[in-house]
């Protein structure tokens, strides 16, 4: 396994999420488990919903959240359009690590930060290696080519 | 098909639901789509989660909501323990009709009312008749309000 | 009050919603209460989140769902990008009626339809008339002008 | 601040949660952000929904999640009745630390584990010290595991 200083880190992806009634609770700000939803939506846009659907239907492979480490530093409010920032790297043949942040409009620091560890699983929920289609997302020559 | 005046209506079931942060939005009361969740939880307790799981896993049969007609007459608040009241009847070989209400503690009328029409479907989402296990929930031997 | 044949019906608005993991349940399709969320998101885009926030913070006025009548005719799947179609009209000084549909990609008919009746309420949850800012959304001369 | 070996740790609380359709996604198991919901419900039962409501309405004090560290080791399925196990301690005048686990029926180890750091905030979202009512939940007279 590579040491972390040598990993290939993806570029930073940006994904906007608008905050609706459904996202808030009576304290007036976003209900905290919803941040994990926004992080997942952003990951799906990085990998591609089509690829996720194809992996599941054709190969029976899905992504599962294994560990999450989240800090909530600022409240996010109704009508905010947040910027979900995402970078990721592969950690060995099984794991992907996702570094994600939520920025409010005009924010000077991240409102929420998370490190999320994902693994690939088959439908019997056994661990399986990251498929080539996914590994290709971080090929050394971007944009990736099939070899 | 029977006329509605002749249907066998189930007894009234009561199911308590406590309202948590997750249920409310920033307006201070329960976010309205959540009422459909509580109605479904109550229906699952009438049919039995075990039977639902067995029908799905062994026969590939599930229940799908076909139509809902809901009225929201009063706000429901954090920390309320509501009473979800449920009665149902079968309407022909395919459909079950659920008459459900939400009552707040010390309420003098229902805060929310709904009439929900369910159908049975197989995994290919084709209509299938109500299975005998479900029809037996309203067997003639059971005490019921109308016969 | 106008008869319904004479109401001013808005144009049709289109709002796309992508279906994520969070939207589905183990039956493989969208969990039905979530359709009410998509309808609300679409309504918020018609009225404008900024206007909604301003009405709430400056005048203490919010919109509440009073009645919903929904039909679910087709399952909606993970990775679908649905088109939420919205038209509305005002029914007297207090109520707005929203005619909304969900169309799947390449759908030949609506997968879900709904008629949703909204009322305006203050923070004490008393009915209040539709504010001029909202009525202006349907002024006879579109785009609206202040008079 | 006390060293962690000297903290007063609460007894272990148990709180059952039944898994409904709404809790799962199309992969067939519970959608991971929902685990944070169950942990919060369990915390609300330890503190008491009435006390939470009173603190908010009378003193304007609420609890906010500051950090969460969660591991998801096993899938949780529809119709499971899970056992949410909760212990907590205070870490200085502002913070409470919650050690929580989810156990499936007949599980031999925790399916999900979490360490969740909560802070108290007023309505302007400024940090405020844990109120005496809350501190009293861990009074020395209470039986606890370490003293």
CSV table of N, CA and C in Angstrom, one decimal, chain B residues 15 18-22 37 40-41 44-45 49 52-53 63 77-79, chain D residues 15 18-22 37 40-41 44-45 49 52-53 63 77-79:
chain,number,residue,atom,x,y,z
B,15,UNK,N,-51.7,3.1,17.1
B,15,UNK,CA,-50.3,3.0,17.1
B,15,UNK,C,-49.6,4.3,17.5
B,18,UNK,N,-43.7,8.8,18.4
B,18,UNK,CA,-43.2,10.0,19.1
B,18,UNK,C,-42.5,10.9,18.0
B,19,UNK,N,-42.7,12.2,18.2
B,19,UNK,CA,-42.1,13.2,17.2
B,19,UNK,C,-40.8,13.6,17.7
B,20,UNK,N,-39.8,13.4,16.8
B,20,UNK,CA,-38.4,13.8,17.1
B,20,UNK,C,-38.0,15.0,16.2
B,21,UNK,N,-36.8,15.5,16.5
B,21,UNK,CA,-36.2,16.5,15.7
B,21,UNK,C,-36.3,16.2,14.2
B,22,UNK,N,-36.0,15.0,13.8
B,22,UNK,CA,-36.0,14.6,12.4
B,22,UNK,C,-37.3,14.8,11.7
B,37,UNK,N,-45.3,8.7,6.3
B,37,UNK,CA,-44.5,7.7,6.9
B,37,UNK,C,-45.2,7.1,8.1
B,40,UNK,N,-47.8,4.7,7.2
B,40,UNK,CA,-47.2,3.4,6.7
B,40,UNK,C,-46.7,2.5,7.9
B,41,UNK,N,-46.0,3.2,8.8
B,41,UNK,CA,-45.6,2.4,10.0
B,41,UNK,C,-46.8,1.7,10.6
B,44,UNK,N,-48.0,-1.2,8.7
B,44,UNK,CA,-47.0,-2.4,8.9
B,44,UNK,C,-47.3,-3.1,10.2
B,45,UNK,N,-47.7,-2.4,11.2
B,45,UNK,CA,-48.0,-3.0,12.5
B,45,UNK,C,-49.3,-3.8,12.4
B,49,UNK,N,-44.8,-6.8,10.3
B,49,UNK,CA,-43.5,-6.7,9.6
B,49,UNK,C,-43.0,-8.1,9.1
B,52,UNK,N,-45.0,-9.1,6.1
B,52,UNK,CA,-44.6,-8.4,5.0
B,52,UNK,C,-43.2,-8.9,4.4
B,53,UNK,N,-42.3,-9.1,5.3
B,53,UNK,CA,-41.0,-9.6,4.9
B,53,UNK,C,-41.1,-11.0,4.2
B,63,UNK,N,-46.6,-4.5,-1.1
B,63,UNK,CA,-47.7,-3.5,-1.2
B,63,UNK,C,-47.2,-2.2,-1.7
B,77,UNK,N,-46.3,18.9,16.8
B,77,UNK,CA,-45.1,19.5,17.4
B,77,UNK,C,-44.1,18.5,17.9
B,78,UNK,N,-42.9,18.9,18.0
B,78,UNK,CA,-41.8,18.2,18.6
B,78,UNK,C,-42.2,17.7,20.0
B,79,UNK,N,-41.9,16.4,20.3
B,79,UNK,CA,-42.2,15.8,21.6
B,79,UNK,C,-43.6,15.3,21.7
D,15,UNK,N,-32.5,1.3,23.8
D,15,UNK,CA,-33.7,1.9,23.1
D,15,UNK,C,-33.9,1.1,21.8
D,18,UNK,N,-37.6,0.0,15.4
D,18,UNK,CA,-38.0,-0.9,14.4
D,18,UNK,C,-37.7,-0.3,13.0
D,19,UNK,N,-37.2,-1.2,12.1
D,19,UNK,CA,-36.8,-0.7,10.8
D,19,UNK,C,-38.0,-0.9,9.8
D,20,UNK,N,-38.4,0.3,9.2
D,20,UNK,CA,-39.5,0.3,8.3
D,20,UNK,C,-39.0,0.5,6.8
D,21,UNK,N,-39.9,0.4,5.9
D,21,UNK,CA,-39.6,0.8,4.5
D,21,UNK,C,-38.8,2.1,4.4
D,22,UNK,N,-39.2,3.1,5.1
D,22,UNK,CA,-38.6,4.4,5.0
D,22,UNK,C,-37.1,4.4,5.3
D,37,UNK,N,-30.0,9.2,12.9
D,37,UNK,CA,-31.3,9.5,13.4
D,37,UNK,C,-31.6,8.6,14.6
D,40,UNK,N,-29.9,9.8,17.6
D,40,UNK,CA,-30.5,10.9,18.2
D,40,UNK,C,-31.8,10.6,19.0
D,41,UNK,N,-32.6,9.8,18.4
D,41,UNK,CA,-33.8,9.4,19.1
D,41,UNK,C,-33.4,8.8,20.5
D,44,UNK,N,-32.5,11.4,22.9
D,44,UNK,CA,-33.6,12.2,23.3
D,44,UNK,C,-34.3,11.4,24.4
D,45,UNK,N,-34.3,10.1,24.4
D,45,UNK,CA,-35.0,9.3,25.4
D,45,UNK,C,-34.2,9.3,26.7
D,49,UNK,N,-37.6,14.0,26.2
D,49,UNK,CA,-38.2,14.9,25.2
D,49,UNK,C,-38.8,16.1,25.9
D,52,UNK,N,-36.0,18.5,26.9
D,52,UNK,CA,-35.5,19.1,25.7
D,52,UNK,C,-36.4,20.3,25.2
D,53,UNK,N,-37.7,20.0,25.3
D,53,UNK,CA,-38.7,21.0,24.8
D,53,UNK,C,-38.7,22.2,25.8
D,63,UNK,N,-29.4,21.4,21.9
D,63,UNK,CA,-28.2,20.6,21.7
D,63,UNK,C,-27.9,20.5,20.2
D,77,UNK,N,-31.5,-4.6,8.3
D,77,UNK,CA,-32.5,-5.0,7.3
D,77,UNK,C,-33.9,-4.6,7.8
D,78,UNK,N,-34.8,-4.5,6.8
D,78,UNK,CA,-36.2,-4.2,7.0
D,78,UNK,C,-36.7,-5.2,8.0
D,79,UNK,N,-37.6,-4.8,8.9
D,79,UNK,CA,-38.2,-5.5,9.9
D,79,UNK,C,-37.4,-5.9,11.1
